[in-house]
Amino acid sequence: MKRLIRAACFLSLVLFSGSVSAQDRIAVATLNGETIWLEEVMRAVEGLPQEYRQAPMDSYFDQLVAEVIDTKLAAAAGYESNLNKDEAVAQAMKMAADRILAEAFLSATINSQITDEAIAAAYDAFVADTASREQVTASHILVETREAAQEIIAKLNDG
């Protein structure tokens, strides 16, 4: 039953993602008073290998929620033990944050420039530019052995 409710929540998020506001967020779990939201789990889905993402979400949703919870618990323990103040850890955290920010910036910049009109124009230019593409025609005779191939080559060379 829980899986069905979670799958319905996921489906409603996908269907209405354009109109979801901060007030309409879907809670999937609570951990030490902190809510774990469906969008956090969906971000975790993006990190999965393609073969998992192609499987029905209800087959791995509970495990993914548990993984998000485990990560939050381990991170909280890391903060409690002041690992975030270790120079190497702090530097790695900063680099990860910088990488995420850079990826978000580049994605937003690129996506703002990709329009249906730009795609259509690029396609039309590609189709019109046939001169720059070389057409190659190949013919093959496949035989079982090298000797048979050499006999055929000799016959062709002899005319």
Short mmCIF file of N, CA and C in Angstrom, two decimals:
data_model
loop_
_atom_site.label_atom_id
_atom_site.label_comp_id
_atom_site.label_asym_id
_atom_site.label_seq_id
_atom_site.Cartn_x
_atom_site.Cartn_y
_atom_site.Cartn_z
N MET A 1 0.83 -1.19 0.00
CA MET A 1 0.00 0.00 0.00
C MET A 1 0.87 1.26 0.00
N LYS A 2 1.97 1.21 0.81
CA LYS A 2 2.87 2.36 0.85
C LYS A 2 3.46 2.64 -0.52
N ARG A 3 3.83 1.55 -1.22
CA ARG A 3 4.41 1.72 -2.56
C ARG A 3 3.41 2.37 -3.50
N LEU A 4 2.16 1.96 -3.40
CA LEU A 4 1.13 2.52 -4.26
C LEU A 4 0.96 4.01 -3.99
N ILE A 5 0.97 4.39 -2.73
CA ILE A 5 0.84 5.81 -2.38
C ILE A 5 2.04 6.59 -2.89
N ARG A 6 3.24 6.03 -2.70
CA ARG A 6 4.44 6.71 -3.17
C ARG A 6 4.46 6.81 -4.69
N ALA A 7 4.04 5.76 -5.36
CA ALA A 7 4.00 5.80 -6.83
C ALA A 7 2.99 6.86 -7.29
N ALA A 8 1.86 6.95 -6.60
CA ALA A 8 0.87 7.97 -6.94
C ALA A 8 1.42 9.37 -6.70
N CYS A 9 2.17 9.53 -5.62
CA CYS A 9 2.81 10.83 -5.34
C CYS A 9 3.80 11.17 -6.44
N PHE A 10 4.59 10.18 -6.84
CA PHE A 10 5.57 10.42 -7.90
C PHE A 10 4.86 10.80 -9.20
N LEU A 11 3.82 10.07 -9.55
CA LEU A 11 3.09 10.35 -10.78
C LEU A 11 2.48 11.74 -10.74
N SER A 12 1.91 12.12 -9.61
CA SER A 12 1.33 13.46 -9.52
C SER A 12 2.40 14.53 -9.62
N LEU A 13 3.58 14.27 -9.08
CA LEU A 13 4.67 15.24 -9.20
C LEU A 13 5.07 15.40 -10.66
N VAL A 14 5.20 14.29 -11.36
CA VAL A 14 5.60 14.35 -12.77
C VAL A 14 4.54 15.08 -13.59
N LEU A 15 3.28 14.75 -13.36
CA LEU A 15 2.20 15.34 -14.15
C LEU A 15 2.02 16.83 -13.88
N PHE A 16 2.26 17.22 -12.65
CA PHE A 16 2.00 18.60 -12.28
C PHE A 16 3.26 19.35 -11.90
N SER A 17 4.41 18.89 -12.38
CA SER A 17 5.69 19.49 -11.97
C SER A 17 5.79 20.96 -12.34
N GLY A 18 5.11 21.37 -13.39
CA GLY A 18 5.16 22.77 -13.78
C GLY A 18 4.43 23.66 -12.80
N SER A 19 3.51 23.10 -12.03
CA SER A 19 2.71 23.94 -11.13
C SER A 19 2.96 23.64 -9.66
N VAL A 20 4.01 22.91 -9.35
CA VAL A 20 4.30 22.59 -7.95
C VAL A 20 5.02 23.76 -7.30
N SER A 21 4.44 24.27 -6.22
CA SER A 21 5.09 25.35 -5.49
C SER A 21 5.74 24.77 -4.24
N ALA A 22 6.45 25.61 -3.51
CA ALA A 22 7.13 25.15 -2.30
C ALA A 22 6.13 24.60 -1.28
N GLN A 23 4.89 25.13 -1.29
CA GLN A 23 3.87 24.68 -0.35
C GLN A 23 3.32 23.32 -0.73
N ASP A 24 3.43 22.94 -2.00
CA ASP A 24 2.85 21.70 -2.49
C ASP A 24 3.84 20.54 -2.53
N ARG A 25 4.99 20.69 -1.90
CA ARG A 25 6.01 19.64 -1.94
C ARG A 25 5.48 18.38 -1.27
N ILE A 26 5.95 17.23 -1.75
CA ILE A 26 5.48 15.95 -1.25
C ILE A 26 6.53 15.36 -0.32
N ALA A 27 6.13 15.14 0.93
CA ALA A 27 7.02 14.54 1.92
C ALA A 27 6.98 13.03 1.77
N VAL A 28 8.16 12.39 1.78
CA VAL A 28 8.21 10.94 1.69
C VAL A 28 8.69 10.30 2.98
N ALA A 29 9.34 11.08 3.83
CA ALA A 29 9.82 10.56 5.11
C ALA A 29 10.16 11.73 6.02
N THR A 30 10.29 11.42 7.30
CA THR A 30 10.74 12.41 8.28
C THR A 30 11.88 11.78 9.06
N LEU A 31 12.97 12.52 9.20
CA LEU A 31 14.16 12.01 9.87
C LEU A 31 14.59 13.03 10.91
N ASN A 32 14.47 12.66 12.18
CA ASN A 32 14.85 13.56 13.28
C ASN A 32 14.20 14.93 13.13
N GLY A 33 12.94 14.95 12.75
CA GLY A 33 12.21 16.20 12.60
C GLY A 33 12.43 16.89 11.27
N GLU A 34 13.32 16.38 10.43
CA GLU A 34 13.59 16.98 9.12
C GLU A 34 12.83 16.19 8.05
N THR A 35 12.11 16.90 7.21
CA THR A 35 11.33 16.27 6.16
C THR A 35 12.23 15.93 4.98
N ILE A 36 12.04 14.74 4.46
CA ILE A 36 12.71 14.34 3.22
C ILE A 36 11.65 14.42 2.13
N TRP A 37 11.94 15.24 1.15
CA TRP A 37 10.98 15.54 0.09
C TRP A 37 11.18 14.63 -1.11
N LEU A 38 10.11 14.45 -1.87
CA LEU A 38 10.16 13.61 -3.06
C LEU A 38 11.21 14.09 -4.05
N GLU A 39 11.38 15.41 -4.18
CA GLU A 39 12.37 15.91 -5.14
C GLU A 39 13.80 15.51 -4.76
N GLU A 40 14.06 15.32 -3.45
CA GLU A 40 15.38 14.83 -3.04
C GLU A 40 15.60 13.41 -3.53
N VAL A 41 14.57 12.60 -3.43
CA VAL A 41 14.66 11.22 -3.91
C VAL A 41 14.80 11.21 -5.43
N MET A 42 14.09 12.10 -6.10
CA MET A 42 14.18 12.16 -7.56
C MET A 42 15.57 12.59 -8.01
N ARG A 43 16.22 13.46 -7.26
CA ARG A 43 17.61 13.82 -7.58
C ARG A 43 18.51 12.60 -7.41
N ALA A 44 18.22 11.76 -6.44
CA ALA A 44 19.00 10.54 -6.25
C ALA A 44 18.79 9.58 -7.42
N VAL A 45 17.59 9.59 -8.00
CA VAL A 45 17.31 8.74 -9.17
C VAL A 45 18.24 9.13 -10.32
N GLU A 46 18.50 10.42 -10.48
CA GLU A 46 19.36 10.89 -11.57
C GLU A 46 20.77 10.32 -11.47
N GLY A 47 21.20 9.96 -10.28
CA GLY A 47 22.53 9.40 -10.10
C GLY A 47 22.61 7.90 -10.34
N LEU A 48 21.47 7.28 -10.57
CA LEU A 48 21.46 5.83 -10.79
C LEU A 48 21.90 5.49 -12.21
N PRO A 49 22.47 4.30 -12.40
CA PRO A 49 22.79 3.85 -13.76
C PRO A 49 21.51 3.74 -14.60
N GLN A 50 21.64 3.87 -15.89
CA GLN A 50 20.50 3.89 -16.81
C GLN A 50 19.62 2.65 -16.66
N GLU A 51 20.21 1.47 -16.47
CA GLU A 51 19.40 0.25 -16.38
C GLU A 51 18.46 0.28 -15.17
N TYR A 52 18.85 0.94 -14.08
CA TYR A 52 17.96 1.08 -12.93
C TYR A 52 16.86 2.10 -13.22
N ARG A 53 17.23 3.20 -13.87
CA ARG A 53 16.24 4.24 -14.15
C ARG A 53 15.17 3.75 -15.12
N GLN A 54 15.48 2.74 -15.93
CA GLN A 54 14.50 2.22 -16.87
C GLN A 54 13.52 1.26 -16.19
N ALA A 55 13.90 0.75 -15.03
CA ALA A 55 13.02 -0.16 -14.30
C ALA A 55 11.88 0.63 -13.67
N PRO A 56 10.76 -0.03 -13.39
CA PRO A 56 9.66 0.68 -12.72
C PRO A 56 10.13 1.24 -11.38
N MET A 57 9.78 2.49 -11.12
CA MET A 57 10.28 3.16 -9.92
C MET A 57 9.84 2.46 -8.64
N ASP A 58 8.66 1.86 -8.64
CA ASP A 58 8.22 1.22 -7.40
C ASP A 58 9.08 0.02 -7.03
N SER A 59 9.89 -0.48 -7.97
CA SER A 59 10.76 -1.61 -7.65
C SER A 59 11.99 -1.19 -6.84
N TYR A 60 12.31 0.10 -6.82
CA TYR A 60 13.49 0.54 -6.07
C TYR A 60 13.25 1.81 -5.24
N PHE A 61 12.04 2.32 -5.24
CA PHE A 61 11.75 3.59 -4.56
C PHE A 61 12.06 3.52 -3.07
N ASP A 62 11.57 2.47 -2.38
CA ASP A 62 11.80 2.35 -0.93
C ASP A 62 13.28 2.27 -0.61
N GLN A 63 14.02 1.53 -1.43
CA GLN A 63 15.47 1.41 -1.21
C GLN A 63 16.16 2.76 -1.41
N LEU A 64 15.68 3.53 -2.39
CA LEU A 64 16.28 4.84 -2.66
C LEU A 64 15.98 5.81 -1.51
N VAL A 65 14.77 5.75 -0.98
CA VAL A 65 14.43 6.59 0.18
C VAL A 65 15.34 6.21 1.35
N ALA A 66 15.54 4.91 1.56
CA ALA A 66 16.43 4.46 2.64
C ALA A 66 17.85 4.95 2.41
N GLU A 67 18.29 4.97 1.16
CA GLU A 67 19.64 5.46 0.86
C GLU A 67 19.77 6.95 1.15
N VAL A 68 18.74 7.72 0.81
CA VAL A 68 18.76 9.16 1.12
C VAL A 68 18.82 9.35 2.63
N ILE A 69 18.04 8.57 3.36
CA ILE A 69 18.05 8.65 4.83
C ILE A 69 19.42 8.29 5.37
N ASP A 70 20.00 7.19 4.88
CA ASP A 70 21.33 6.77 5.34
C ASP A 70 22.37 7.85 5.07
N THR A 71 22.30 8.47 3.90
CA THR A 71 23.24 9.54 3.56
C THR A 71 23.10 10.71 4.52
N LYS A 72 21.85 11.09 4.81
CA LYS A 72 21.62 12.21 5.73
C LYS A 72 22.12 11.87 7.15
N LEU A 73 21.90 10.63 7.57
CA LEU A 73 22.37 10.22 8.90
C LEU A 73 23.90 10.24 8.97
N ALA A 74 24.55 9.71 7.93
CA ALA A 74 26.01 9.68 7.91
C ALA A 74 26.57 11.10 7.85
N ALA A 75 25.94 11.97 7.06
CA ALA A 75 26.40 13.36 6.97
C ALA A 75 26.24 14.06 8.31
N ALA A 76 25.11 13.83 8.97
CA ALA A 76 24.88 14.44 10.29
C ALA A 76 25.95 13.96 11.28
N ALA A 77 26.29 12.68 11.21
CA ALA A 77 27.33 12.16 12.09
C ALA A 77 28.68 12.79 11.76
N GLY A 78 28.93 13.03 10.48
CA GLY A 78 30.16 13.69 10.06
C GLY A 78 30.25 15.11 10.59
N TYR A 79 29.13 15.84 10.53
CA TYR A 79 29.11 17.20 11.08
C TYR A 79 29.30 17.16 12.60
N GLU A 80 28.62 16.19 13.26
CA GLU A 80 28.75 16.08 14.72
C GLU A 80 30.18 15.83 15.15
N SER A 81 30.90 15.06 14.35
CA SER A 81 32.30 14.77 14.70
C SER A 81 33.26 15.77 14.08
N ASN A 82 32.70 16.87 13.55
CA ASN A 82 33.49 17.98 12.99
C ASN A 82 34.38 17.59 11.81
N LEU A 83 34.00 16.53 11.10
CA LEU A 83 34.77 16.15 9.91
C LEU A 83 34.72 17.24 8.85
N ASN A 84 33.65 18.02 8.84
CA ASN A 84 33.54 19.10 7.86
C ASN A 84 34.59 20.19 8.09
N LYS A 85 35.22 20.19 9.25
CA LYS A 85 36.25 21.19 9.54
C LYS A 85 37.65 20.69 9.19
N ASP A 86 37.75 19.40 8.87
CA ASP A 86 39.02 18.85 8.40
C ASP A 86 39.34 19.52 7.06
N GLU A 87 40.58 19.96 6.89
CA GLU A 87 40.95 20.75 5.71
C GLU A 87 40.67 20.01 4.41
N ALA A 88 41.03 18.75 4.33
CA ALA A 88 40.82 17.99 3.10
C ALA A 88 39.33 17.80 2.81
N VAL A 89 38.56 17.51 3.85
CA VAL A 89 37.12 17.33 3.69
C VAL A 89 36.46 18.65 3.29
N ALA A 90 36.83 19.73 3.96
CA ALA A 90 36.27 21.05 3.64
C ALA A 90 36.59 21.43 2.20
N GLN A 91 37.81 21.15 1.77
CA GLN A 91 38.19 21.47 0.39
C GLN A 91 37.40 20.63 -0.60
N ALA A 92 37.21 19.34 -0.30
CA ALA A 92 36.43 18.47 -1.18
C ALA A 92 34.98 18.93 -1.25
N MET A 93 34.43 19.36 -0.10
CA MET A 93 33.06 19.86 -0.08
C MET A 93 32.93 21.13 -0.91
N LYS A 94 33.91 22.01 -0.81
CA LYS A 94 33.90 23.25 -1.60
C LYS A 94 33.98 22.94 -3.08
N MET A 95 34.87 22.01 -3.45
CA MET A 95 35.00 21.64 -4.86
C MET A 95 33.71 21.04 -5.40
N ALA A 96 33.06 20.19 -4.60
CA ALA A 96 31.80 19.58 -5.02
C ALA A 96 30.73 20.66 -5.20
N ALA A 97 30.67 21.60 -4.26
CA ALA A 97 29.70 22.69 -4.37
C ALA A 97 29.99 23.56 -5.59
N ASP A 98 31.26 23.85 -5.84
CA ASP A 98 31.63 24.65 -7.02
C ASP A 98 31.25 23.92 -8.31
N ARG A 99 31.50 22.60 -8.35
CA ARG A 99 31.17 21.82 -9.55
C ARG A 99 29.66 21.83 -9.81
N ILE A 100 28.89 21.66 -8.76
CA ILE A 100 27.43 21.66 -8.90
C ILE A 100 26.95 23.02 -9.38
N LEU A 101 27.49 24.09 -8.80
CA LEU A 101 27.10 25.43 -9.21
C LEU A 101 27.49 25.70 -10.66
N ALA A 102 28.69 25.28 -11.06
CA ALA A 102 29.15 25.47 -12.44
C ALA A 102 28.26 24.70 -13.41
N GLU A 103 27.92 23.45 -13.07
CA GLU A 103 27.05 22.65 -13.94
C GLU A 103 25.67 23.29 -14.06
N ALA A 104 25.14 23.81 -12.96
CA ALA A 104 23.83 24.46 -13.00
C ALA A 104 23.88 25.71 -13.87
N PHE A 105 24.96 26.50 -13.73
CA PHE A 105 25.11 27.71 -14.53
C PHE A 105 25.20 27.37 -16.02
N LEU A 106 26.07 26.41 -16.35
CA LEU A 106 26.25 26.04 -17.76
C LEU A 106 24.96 25.46 -18.34
N SER A 107 24.29 24.64 -17.58
CA SER A 107 23.03 24.06 -18.04
C SER A 107 21.99 25.14 -18.30
N ALA A 108 21.86 26.08 -17.37
CA ALA A 108 20.89 27.16 -17.54
C ALA A 108 21.26 28.03 -18.74
N THR A 109 22.54 28.33 -18.90
CA THR A 109 22.99 29.16 -20.01
C THR A 109 22.73 28.48 -21.34
N ILE A 110 23.10 27.22 -21.43
CA ILE A 110 22.92 26.48 -22.69
C ILE A 110 21.44 26.29 -22.98
N ASN A 111 20.66 25.88 -21.97
CA ASN A 111 19.24 25.63 -22.19
C ASN A 111 18.49 26.89 -22.59
N SER A 112 18.94 28.05 -22.12
CA SER A 112 18.26 29.29 -22.50
C SER A 112 18.50 29.63 -23.97
N GLN A 113 19.57 29.08 -24.54
CA GLN A 113 19.89 29.36 -25.94
C GLN A 113 19.32 28.33 -26.90
N ILE A 114 18.85 27.21 -26.39
CA ILE A 114 18.29 26.17 -27.25
C ILE A 114 16.79 26.39 -27.34
N THR A 115 16.36 26.77 -28.52
CA THR A 115 14.95 26.99 -28.78
C THR A 115 14.53 26.10 -29.94
N ASP A 116 13.24 25.93 -30.11
CA ASP A 116 12.75 25.16 -31.25
C ASP A 116 13.20 25.81 -32.56
N GLU A 117 13.21 27.13 -32.57
CA GLU A 117 13.63 27.84 -33.78
C GLU A 117 15.11 27.60 -34.08
N ALA A 118 15.95 27.62 -33.04
CA ALA A 118 17.38 27.38 -33.23
C ALA A 118 17.65 25.96 -33.72
N ILE A 119 16.92 25.00 -33.18
CA ILE A 119 17.07 23.61 -33.62
C ILE A 119 16.63 23.47 -35.07
N ALA A 120 15.50 24.07 -35.43
CA ALA A 120 15.01 23.99 -36.80
C ALA A 120 15.99 24.65 -37.77
N ALA A 121 16.55 25.78 -37.38
CA ALA A 121 17.52 26.48 -38.24
C ALA A 121 18.78 25.64 -38.43
N ALA A 122 19.27 25.02 -37.37
CA ALA A 122 20.46 24.17 -37.47
C ALA A 122 20.19 22.96 -38.35
N TYR A 123 19.01 22.38 -38.21
CA TYR A 123 18.64 21.23 -39.04
C TYR A 123 18.56 21.63 -40.51
N ASP A 124 17.90 22.75 -40.78
CA ASP A 124 17.77 23.22 -42.16
C ASP A 124 19.13 23.49 -42.78
N ALA A 125 20.04 24.09 -42.01
CA ALA A 125 21.38 24.37 -42.51
C ALA A 125 22.13 23.07 -42.79
N PHE A 126 21.97 22.08 -41.95
CA PHE A 126 22.63 20.79 -42.16
C PHE A 126 22.10 20.11 -43.41
N VAL A 127 20.80 20.10 -43.58
CA VAL A 127 20.20 19.46 -44.76
C VAL A 127 20.63 20.18 -46.03
N ALA A 128 20.70 21.49 -46.00
CA ALA A 128 21.06 22.26 -47.20
C ALA A 128 22.54 22.11 -47.56
N ASP A 129 23.39 21.80 -46.61
CA ASP A 129 24.84 21.73 -46.85
C ASP A 129 25.26 20.31 -47.23
N THR A 130 24.85 19.87 -48.40
CA THR A 130 25.23 18.53 -48.85
C THR A 130 26.65 18.49 -49.40
N ALA A 131 27.18 19.63 -49.81
CA ALA A 131 28.51 19.67 -50.43
C ALA A 131 29.61 19.29 -49.45
N SER A 132 29.44 19.59 -48.18
CA SER A 132 30.50 19.30 -47.21
C SER A 132 30.53 17.84 -46.77
N ARG A 133 29.49 17.10 -47.12
CA ARG A 133 29.45 15.68 -46.73
C ARG A 133 29.84 14.83 -47.93
N GLU A 134 30.83 13.99 -47.73
CA GLU A 134 31.32 13.12 -48.79
C GLU A 134 30.53 11.82 -48.76
N GLN A 135 30.08 11.41 -49.92
CA GLN A 135 29.36 10.14 -50.00
C GLN A 135 30.35 9.07 -50.41
N VAL A 136 30.34 7.98 -49.69
CA VAL A 136 31.25 6.88 -49.96
C VAL A 136 30.42 5.64 -50.28
N THR A 137 30.83 4.94 -51.33
CA THR A 137 30.17 3.70 -51.70
C THR A 137 31.19 2.58 -51.52
N ALA A 138 30.80 1.53 -50.86
CA ALA A 138 31.71 0.41 -50.63
C ALA A 138 31.07 -0.87 -51.13
N SER A 139 31.90 -1.74 -51.68
CA SER A 139 31.45 -3.06 -52.11
C SER A 139 32.35 -4.09 -51.46
N HIS A 140 31.76 -5.14 -50.96
CA HIS A 140 32.53 -6.16 -50.27
C HIS A 140 32.18 -7.53 -50.82
N ILE A 141 33.19 -8.36 -50.93
CA ILE A 141 32.97 -9.77 -51.23
C ILE A 141 33.51 -10.53 -50.03
N LEU A 142 32.64 -11.21 -49.35
CA LEU A 142 33.04 -11.93 -48.15
C LEU A 142 33.25 -13.40 -48.49
N VAL A 143 34.40 -13.91 -48.09
CA VAL A 143 34.72 -15.32 -48.32
C VAL A 143 35.22 -15.93 -47.01
N GLU A 144 35.27 -17.24 -46.98
CA GLU A 144 35.63 -17.96 -45.76
C GLU A 144 37.11 -17.86 -45.40
N THR A 145 38.00 -17.93 -46.41
CA THR A 145 39.43 -18.01 -46.11
C THR A 145 40.20 -16.92 -46.83
N ARG A 146 41.40 -16.70 -46.35
CA ARG A 146 42.30 -15.73 -46.97
C ARG A 146 42.70 -16.19 -48.37
N GLU A 147 42.90 -17.51 -48.53
CA GLU A 147 43.28 -18.06 -49.83
C GLU A 147 42.20 -17.80 -50.87
N ALA A 148 40.95 -18.00 -50.49
CA ALA A 148 39.85 -17.76 -51.42
C ALA A 148 39.81 -16.29 -51.81
N ALA A 149 40.06 -15.41 -50.85
CA ALA A 149 40.08 -13.97 -51.14
C ALA A 149 41.20 -13.64 -52.11
N GLN A 150 42.38 -14.24 -51.90
CA GLN A 150 43.51 -13.97 -52.80
C GLN A 150 43.25 -14.49 -54.21
N GLU A 151 42.55 -15.63 -54.34
CA GLU A 151 42.19 -16.15 -55.66
C GLU A 151 41.27 -15.18 -56.39
N ILE A 152 40.28 -14.66 -55.66
CA ILE A 152 39.34 -13.72 -56.27
C ILE A 152 40.05 -12.45 -56.69
N ILE A 153 40.95 -11.95 -55.85
CA ILE A 153 41.72 -10.74 -56.18
C ILE A 153 42.56 -10.98 -57.42
N ALA A 154 43.19 -12.14 -57.51
CA ALA A 154 44.01 -12.47 -58.68
C ALA A 154 43.16 -12.51 -59.94
N LYS A 155 41.97 -13.12 -59.87
CA LYS A 155 41.08 -13.19 -61.03
C LYS A 155 40.63 -11.79 -61.44
N LEU A 156 40.34 -10.95 -60.45
CA LEU A 156 39.91 -9.58 -60.77
C LEU A 156 41.06 -8.79 -61.41
N ASN A 157 42.26 -8.97 -60.88
CA ASN A 157 43.42 -8.27 -61.44
C ASN A 157 43.74 -8.75 -62.86
N ASP A 158 43.48 -10.04 -63.14
CA ASP A 158 43.74 -10.58 -64.48
C ASP A 158 42.65 -10.16 -65.47
N GLY A 159 41.56 -9.69 -64.99
CA GLY A 159 40.50 -9.22 -65.87
C GLY A 159 39.50 -10.27 -66.06
#
